[in-house]
Coordinates of C-alpha atoms and ligand atoms in Angstrom, one line a residue:
Chain A
M1321 CA 132.7 109.5 -41.4
L1322 CA 131.4 107.7 -38.4
Q1323 CA 129.2 105.2 -40.0
S1324 CA 127.9 103.8 -43.3
P1325 CA 127.1 106.4 -46.0
L1326 CA 123.7 104.8 -46.7
I1327 CA 122.7 105.1 -43.0
E1328 CA 124.0 108.7 -43.0
S1329 CA 121.9 109.5 -46.0
L1330 CA 118.8 107.9 -44.4
I1331 CA 119.3 109.9 -41.2
E1332 CA 119.7 113.0 -43.3
A1333 CA 116.6 112.1 -45.4
F1334 CA 114.4 111.9 -42.2
R1335 CA 115.3 115.5 -41.4
V1336 CA 112.7 116.6 -44.0
L1337 CA 110.0 115.7 -41.5
P1338 CA 108.7 118.6 -39.4
G1339 CA 110.1 118.6 -35.8
V1340 CA 112.7 115.9 -36.5
G1341 CA 116.2 116.9 -35.4
P1342 CA 119.5 114.9 -35.9
K1343 CA 118.8 112.7 -32.8
S1344 CA 115.2 111.7 -33.7
A1345 CA 116.2 111.1 -37.3
Q1346 CA 118.9 108.7 -36.1
R1347 CA 116.5 107.0 -33.8
M1348 CA 114.0 106.6 -36.7
A1349 CA 116.6 105.2 -39.0
Y1350 CA 117.9 102.6 -36.5
H1351 CA 114.5 101.7 -35.4
L1352 CA 113.3 100.7 -38.9
L1353 CA 116.6 99.0 -39.8
Q1354 CA 116.8 97.0 -36.6
R1355 CA 113.2 96.3 -35.6
N1356 CA 110.8 97.0 -38.4
K1357 CA 112.1 96.5 -41.9
S1358 CA 108.7 95.5 -43.3
G1359 CA 107.2 98.7 -41.8
G1360 CA 110.0 100.7 -43.3
A1361 CA 109.5 99.1 -46.7
K1362 CA 105.8 99.8 -46.5
L1363 CA 106.4 103.5 -45.6
A1364 CA 108.9 103.9 -48.5
S1365 CA 106.4 102.4 -51.0
V1366 CA 103.3 104.3 -49.8
L1367 CA 105.3 107.6 -49.5
S1368 CA 106.6 107.2 -53.1
D1369 CA 103.1 106.4 -54.3
A1370 CA 101.6 109.4 -52.5
I1371 CA 104.2 111.9 -53.7
E1372 CA 103.6 110.7 -57.2
K1373 CA 99.8 110.6 -57.2
I1374 CA 98.5 113.2 -54.8
G1375 CA 97.7 116.6 -56.2
H1376 CA 95.1 119.3 -55.6
C1377 CA 91.3 119.1 -55.9
S1378 CA 90.3 121.1 -59.0
L1379 CA 87.4 122.7 -57.0
C1380 CA 88.6 123.2 -53.5
R1381 CA 92.4 122.8 -53.7
T1382 CA 92.7 120.2 -50.9
L1383 CA 95.0 117.3 -51.3
T1384 CA 93.6 114.3 -53.1
E1385 CA 94.6 111.6 -55.5
E1386 CA 91.4 112.1 -57.5
P1387 CA 90.8 115.1 -59.9
T1388 CA 88.0 116.2 -57.4
C1389 CA 88.0 115.4 -53.7
H1390 CA 85.2 113.2 -52.2
I1391 CA 83.6 116.2 -50.4
C1392 CA 83.4 118.3 -53.6
A1393 CA 82.2 115.2 -55.5
S1394 CA 79.5 114.4 -53.0
E1395 CA 75.9 115.3 -53.9
R1396 CA 74.9 115.4 -50.3
R1397 CA 76.8 118.6 -49.5
A1398 CA 74.9 122.0 -49.4
I1399 CA 76.4 124.0 -52.3
G1400 CA 75.3 127.4 -51.0
E1401 CA 77.8 127.5 -48.0
L1402 CA 81.5 127.6 -48.6
C1403 CA 83.9 127.3 -45.7
I1404 CA 87.4 128.8 -46.2
V1405 CA 90.2 127.1 -44.4
E1406 CA 94.0 127.3 -44.5
S1407 CA 94.8 123.6 -44.6
P1408 CA 93.5 120.1 -45.2
S1409 CA 93.9 119.4 -41.5
D1410 CA 91.3 122.1 -40.8
V1411 CA 88.9 120.3 -43.1
Q1412 CA 89.5 117.2 -41.1
V1413 CA 88.8 118.8 -37.7
I1414 CA 85.6 120.5 -39.0
E1415 CA 84.4 117.2 -40.6
Q1416 CA 85.0 115.4 -37.3
S1417 CA 82.8 117.9 -35.5
G1418 CA 79.9 117.2 -37.9
I1419 CA 78.7 120.8 -37.6
F1420 CA 79.1 121.8 -41.2
A1421 CA 77.4 120.2 -44.3
G1422 CA 78.5 122.7 -47.0
Q1423 CA 81.6 122.7 -49.1
Y1424 CA 85.2 123.9 -48.5
F1425 CA 87.8 126.0 -50.1
V1426 CA 91.3 125.2 -48.9
L1427 CA 93.8 128.0 -49.3
M1428 CA 96.9 125.8 -48.5
G1429 CA 98.4 128.7 -46.6
H1430 CA 97.7 132.4 -46.1
L1431 CA 98.8 135.6 -47.7
S1432 CA 102.5 136.4 -46.9
P1433 CA 103.9 139.0 -49.2
I1434 CA 107.3 138.7 -47.6
D1435 CA 107.5 135.1 -48.8
G1436 CA 106.1 135.9 -52.2
I1437 CA 102.7 134.4 -51.3
G1438 CA 100.0 136.6 -52.9
P1439 CA 96.3 136.0 -53.7
Q1440 CA 97.1 133.7 -56.7
Q1441 CA 99.4 131.5 -54.7
I1442 CA 96.6 130.7 -52.3
G1443 CA 94.0 130.3 -55.1
L1444 CA 92.0 133.5 -54.5
D1445 CA 91.6 133.9 -58.2
L1446 CA 89.9 130.5 -58.3
L1447 CA 87.7 131.5 -55.3
E1448 CA 86.7 134.8 -57.1
L1449 CA 85.6 132.8 -60.2
R1450 CA 83.5 130.6 -58.0
L1451 CA 81.9 133.6 -56.2
Q1452 CA 81.1 135.1 -59.6
Q1453 CA 79.2 131.9 -60.6
G1454 CA 76.5 133.0 -58.1
D1455 CA 75.8 129.6 -56.3
I1456 CA 77.5 130.6 -53.1
K1457 CA 75.2 132.4 -50.6
E1458 CA 77.5 132.5 -47.6
L1459 CA 81.2 132.4 -47.1
I1460 CA 82.3 131.1 -43.7
V1461 CA 85.9 132.2 -43.0
A1462 CA 87.5 129.7 -40.6
M1463 CA 91.1 130.9 -40.4
N1464 CA 93.7 130.7 -37.7
A1465 CA 94.2 133.5 -35.3
S1466 CA 97.4 135.0 -36.6
V1467 CA 98.2 138.4 -38.1
E1468 CA 98.7 136.9 -41.6
S1469 CA 95.5 134.9 -41.4
E1470 CA 93.7 138.1 -40.3
A1471 CA 95.0 140.0 -43.3
T1472 CA 93.9 137.1 -45.6
A1473 CA 90.4 137.0 -44.0
H1474 CA 90.1 140.7 -44.7
Y1475 CA 91.1 140.3 -48.3
I1476 CA 88.5 137.5 -48.7
Q1477 CA 85.9 139.6 -47.1
Q1478 CA 86.4 142.3 -49.7
L1479 CA 86.2 139.7 -52.5
A1480 CA 82.9 138.5 -51.1
A1481 CA 81.5 142.1 -50.8
Q1482 CA 82.4 142.8 -54.4
N1483 CA 80.3 139.7 -55.4
S1484 CA 77.5 140.5 -52.9
V1485 CA 78.1 137.3 -50.9
V1486 CA 77.5 137.2 -47.2
V1487 CA 80.6 136.5 -45.1
S1488 CA 80.8 135.1 -41.5
R1489 CA 83.7 134.4 -39.2
L1490 CA 83.8 131.7 -36.5
A1491 CA 82.9 133.2 -33.1
Q1492 CA 85.9 133.8 -30.9
G1493 CA 85.8 133.3 -27.2
I1494 CA 86.2 130.9 -24.3
P1495 CA 86.6 127.2 -25.4
M1496 CA 84.3 124.5 -24.0
G1497 CA 85.6 123.5 -20.5
G1498 CA 88.1 126.4 -20.6
E1499 CA 89.1 127.9 -17.3
L1500 CA 89.4 131.7 -17.2
E1501 CA 92.6 131.7 -15.2
Y1502 CA 94.4 129.7 -18.0
L1503 CA 93.2 131.8 -20.9
D1504 CA 95.5 134.2 -22.6
S1505 CA 94.5 137.9 -22.5
G1506 CA 93.8 138.0 -26.2
T1507 CA 91.2 135.3 -26.0
L1508 CA 89.7 136.8 -22.9
S1509 CA 89.5 140.3 -24.5
Q1510 CA 87.7 138.8 -27.5
A1511 CA 85.3 137.0 -25.3
F1512 CA 84.5 140.3 -23.5
L1513 CA 84.0 142.2 -26.7
A1514 CA 81.8 139.5 -28.3
R1515 CA 79.7 139.0 -25.1
K1516 CA 76.0 138.4 -25.5
Q1517 CA 73.2 139.9 -23.5
L1518 CA 71.1 137.2 -21.8
I1519 CA 67.4 137.3 -22.2
D1520 CA 65.1 135.7 -19.6
Chain B
M918 CA 86.2 108.1 -44.4
L919 CA 87.2 111.7 -43.9
Q920 CA 89.8 112.0 -46.6
S921 CA 91.5 110.3 -49.5
P922 CA 92.5 106.6 -48.9
L923 CA 96.0 107.2 -50.1
I924 CA 96.6 110.0 -47.6
E925 CA 95.0 107.8 -44.9
S926 CA 97.5 105.0 -45.8
L927 CA 100.4 107.5 -45.7
I928 CA 99.4 108.8 -42.3
E929 CA 99.1 105.1 -41.1
A930 CA 102.5 104.3 -42.6
F931 CA 104.2 107.1 -40.7
R932 CA 103.0 105.5 -37.4
V933 CA 105.8 102.9 -37.7
L934 CA 108.3 105.6 -36.6
P935 CA 109.1 105.6 -32.9
G936 CA 107.3 108.3 -30.9
V937 CA 105.0 109.2 -33.8
G938 CA 101.3 109.3 -32.9
P939 CA 98.3 110.0 -35.2
K940 CA 98.6 113.7 -34.9
S941 CA 102.3 113.9 -35.8
A942 CA 101.9 111.3 -38.5
Q943 CA 99.2 113.5 -40.1
R944 CA 101.5 116.6 -39.8
M945 CA 104.3 114.7 -41.5
A946 CA 102.1 113.5 -44.4
Y947 CA 100.6 117.0 -45.0
H948 CA 104.0 118.7 -44.7
L949 CA 105.6 116.5 -47.3
L950 CA 102.7 116.6 -49.7
Q951 CA 102.1 120.4 -49.4
R952 CA 105.6 121.8 -48.9
N953 CA 108.3 119.4 -49.7
K954 CA 107.5 116.8 -52.4
S955 CA 111.1 116.5 -53.5
G956 CA 112.2 115.9 -49.9
G957 CA 109.5 113.3 -49.6
A958 CA 110.5 111.6 -52.8
K959 CA 114.1 111.5 -51.6
L960 CA 113.1 110.0 -48.3
A961 CA 111.1 107.3 -50.0
S962 CA 113.9 106.4 -52.3
V963 CA 116.7 106.4 -49.7
L964 CA 114.5 104.5 -47.2
S965 CA 113.7 101.8 -49.8
D966 CA 117.4 101.5 -50.7
A967 CA 118.5 101.3 -47.1
I968 CA 115.9 98.7 -46.2
E969 CA 117.0 96.6 -49.1
K970 CA 120.8 96.9 -48.7
I971 CA 121.6 97.4 -45.1
G972 CA 122.4 94.3 -43.1
H973 CA 124.7 93.3 -40.3
C974 CA 128.6 93.4 -40.2
S975 CA 129.8 89.8 -40.3
L976 CA 132.3 90.6 -37.5
C977 CA 130.7 93.0 -35.1
R978 CA 127.0 92.8 -36.1
T979 CA 126.5 96.5 -36.5
L980 CA 124.3 97.9 -39.3
T981 CA 126.2 98.4 -42.6
E982 CA 125.6 98.0 -46.3
E983 CA 129.0 96.3 -46.7
P984 CA 129.8 92.7 -45.7
T985 CA 132.1 94.2 -43.0
C986 CA 131.7 97.6 -41.4
H987 CA 134.3 100.3 -41.9
I988 CA 135.6 100.0 -38.3
C989 CA 136.1 96.2 -38.5
A990 CA 137.7 96.7 -41.9
S991 CA 140.1 99.4 -40.7
E992 CA 143.7 98.4 -40.2
R993 CA 144.2 101.3 -37.8
R994 CA 142.1 99.8 -35.0
A995 CA 143.8 98.0 -32.1
I996 CA 142.6 94.4 -32.3
G997 CA 143.3 93.4 -28.7
E998 CA 140.5 95.6 -27.2
L999 CA 136.9 94.7 -27.9
C1000 CA 134.2 97.0 -26.7
I1001 CA 130.7 95.4 -26.2
V1002 CA 127.8 97.7 -26.8
E1003 CA 124.0 97.3 -27.2
S1004 CA 123.4 99.3 -30.3
P1005 CA 125.0 101.1 -33.3
S1006 CA 124.1 104.4 -31.7
D1007 CA 126.4 103.5 -28.8
V1008 CA 129.2 102.9 -31.3
Q1009 CA 128.5 106.4 -32.7
V1010 CA 128.7 108.1 -29.4
I1011 CA 131.9 106.3 -28.3
E1012 CA 133.5 107.1 -31.7
Q1013 CA 132.5 110.8 -31.3
S1014 CA 134.4 110.9 -27.9
G1015 CA 137.5 109.6 -29.6
I1016 CA 138.6 107.8 -26.5
F1017 CA 138.6 104.3 -27.9
A1018 CA 140.8 102.9 -30.7
G1019 CA 139.9 99.2 -30.5
Q1020 CA 137.1 97.3 -32.1
Y1021 CA 133.4 96.8 -31.2
F1022 CA 130.9 94.1 -30.8
V1023 CA 127.3 95.2 -31.2
L1024 CA 124.8 93.0 -29.4
M1025 CA 121.8 94.7 -31.1
G1026 CA 119.9 94.4 -27.9
H1027 CA 120.3 92.6 -24.5
L1028 CA 119.2 89.3 -23.0
S1029 CA 115.5 89.3 -22.4
P1030 CA 114.3 85.7 -21.8
I1031 CA 110.7 86.9 -21.5
D1032 CA 110.9 88.2 -25.1
G1033 CA 112.7 85.0 -26.3
I1034 CA 116.0 86.9 -26.6
G1035 CA 118.7 84.5 -25.5
P1036 CA 122.5 84.5 -26.0
Q1037 CA 122.2 83.4 -29.6
Q1038 CA 119.8 86.2 -30.5
I1039 CA 122.3 88.8 -29.4
G1040 CA 125.3 87.1 -31.1
L1041 CA 127.0 85.8 -27.9
D1042 CA 127.9 82.5 -29.8
L1043 CA 129.7 84.6 -32.3
L1044 CA 131.4 86.6 -29.5
E1045 CA 132.5 83.3 -27.8
L1046 CA 134.1 82.1 -31.1
R1047 CA 136.0 85.4 -31.3
L1048 CA 137.2 85.1 -27.7
Q1049 CA 138.4 81.5 -28.4
Q1050 CA 140.6 82.8 -31.3
G1051 CA 142.8 84.4 -28.6
D1052 CA 143.4 87.8 -30.2
I1053 CA 141.3 89.7 -27.7
K1054 CA 143.2 90.8 -24.5
E1055 CA 140.5 92.9 -22.9
L1056 CA 136.7 93.1 -23.2
I1057 CA 135.2 96.4 -22.3
V1058 CA 131.6 96.1 -21.4
A1059 CA 129.8 99.4 -22.2
M1060 CA 126.2 98.6 -21.5
N1061 CA 123.3 100.7 -20.5
A1062 CA 122.3 100.9 -16.8
S1063 CA 119.3 98.7 -16.8
V1064 CA 118.5 95.3 -15.1
E1065 CA 118.5 93.4 -18.4
S1066 CA 121.8 95.0 -19.5
E1067 CA 123.3 94.1 -16.1
A1068 CA 122.3 90.5 -16.5
T1069 CA 123.7 90.5 -20.0
A1070 CA 127.0 92.0 -18.8
H1071 CA 127.2 89.3 -16.1
Y1072 CA 126.7 86.6 -18.8
I1073 CA 129.5 88.2 -20.9
Q1074 CA 131.8 88.4 -17.9
Q1075 CA 131.4 84.6 -17.4
L1076 CA 132.1 84.0 -21.1
A1077 CA 135.3 86.0 -20.8
A1078 CA 136.4 84.3 -17.6
Q1079 CA 136.0 80.9 -19.3
N1080 CA 138.3 82.1 -22.1
S1081 CA 140.8 83.9 -19.7
V1082 CA 140.1 87.3 -21.2
V1083 CA 140.2 90.4 -18.9
V1084 CA 136.9 92.2 -18.6
S1085 CA 136.3 95.8 -17.6
R1086 CA 133.2 97.9 -17.2
L1087 CA 132.7 101.6 -17.7
A1088 CA 132.7 102.9 -14.2
Q1089 CA 132.4 106.7 -13.6
G1090 CA 129.9 109.0 -15.2
I1091 CA 127.1 106.7 -16.2
P1092 CA 124.1 107.9 -14.2
M1093 CA 121.5 105.5 -12.9
G1094 CA 119.1 104.6 -15.6
G1095 CA 121.1 106.7 -18.1
E1096 CA 121.3 105.6 -21.7
L1097 CA 124.7 105.7 -23.4
E1098 CA 123.6 107.4 -26.6
Y1099 CA 122.4 110.5 -24.6
L1100 CA 125.7 111.0 -22.7
D1101 CA 128.1 113.8 -23.7
S1102 CA 131.6 113.0 -24.8
G1103 CA 133.3 114.3 -21.7
T1104 CA 131.3 112.0 -19.4
L1105 CA 131.8 109.1 -21.6
S1106 CA 135.6 109.7 -21.8
Q1107 CA 135.7 109.7 -17.9
A1108 CA 133.8 106.5 -17.9
F1109 CA 136.4 104.9 -20.2
L1110 CA 139.4 106.2 -18.3
A1111 CA 138.0 105.1 -15.0
R1112 CA 137.0 101.7 -16.1
K1113 CA 137.5 99.0 -13.5
Q1114 CA 138.7 95.4 -14.0
L1115 CA 136.2 92.9 -12.7
I1116 CA 137.4 90.3 -10.2
D1117 CA 135.5 87.2 -9.5
Ligands
LIG2941 ZN1 87.5 119.4 -53.3
LIG2942 ZN1 131.9 95.5 -37.9

């Protein structure tokens, strides 16, 4: 044992954070203990509070301390458009863009049979019930560009078809300000395949 | 407001950690809430405990939950050699090398008049008392290679001279601008073995 058991436990506890190895965990522990005890106390108390109180929105599944999140609870959102995303951070980034005024459905992951994550684990039974209610006119699938996300999108597309709901996917292609020479070939191929004819 | 106030507070609270910007803070919050609530609860509880209980060793000033740290309390350490370091992580890395069997004195910083950090703020009054007791035969100054650390080392050297205590500095192996806690054990051992006595 090289140092106090409590400091060792604290360093170990910081390892639960994503991307935090032994060295950064140690730096975090020492930093709070040496330089910012009040910040550390605040973090401990807010974290404990959040772990206890934050659960899932009963309508869209996103993280919230209320029974229903503020987007689902808002009367100003269009109820005919439902945007399907994988995580609460995706909701954040779409809200920041201001481009979408409908509601969301947050999968909190994607299908991954190898990890035991089937349709129910990502709330697709809940989504199906919602489609059956008939309010949704268009499902906008805004998933990441991975193989698992693709499979999940395909599953959702079938679900929508069974309930006669229109499905769209976000357009794929060259990002704003993107330079051709730095694009990966996958993106470039997509951009070619989805090219649009110009009309003068 | 884009999301729940409690999640916003949690993201904000993670910003106290060194090197954690808004994006990583958000990733940390979501990760614990979505995937590791028990790890998050553990972190909150250990952190709260550590902030409350960990203070400074009454002899060497390092961080510990005991009145005296386990190195100062050990009867197996040579009491004639005192190694001066800037932080508890420096103690860790020297202990890992196994090259030193004496005791430590941890400044918890270095002189920085511009930040109001004078000799008392880094415990040099305590160090002087200890030198006056006459048990210390050699002071090994193991500071980082920065201008402030250099000035601090110089100050300590004078303190030792006034009390007729031999001072050495770690000599070989510390690269310019290098920080002790990132050195490997071999380099550090070299630096200990090749330490040089300072002559005024
Ligand atoms: Zn919701
Ligand atoms: Zn001690």
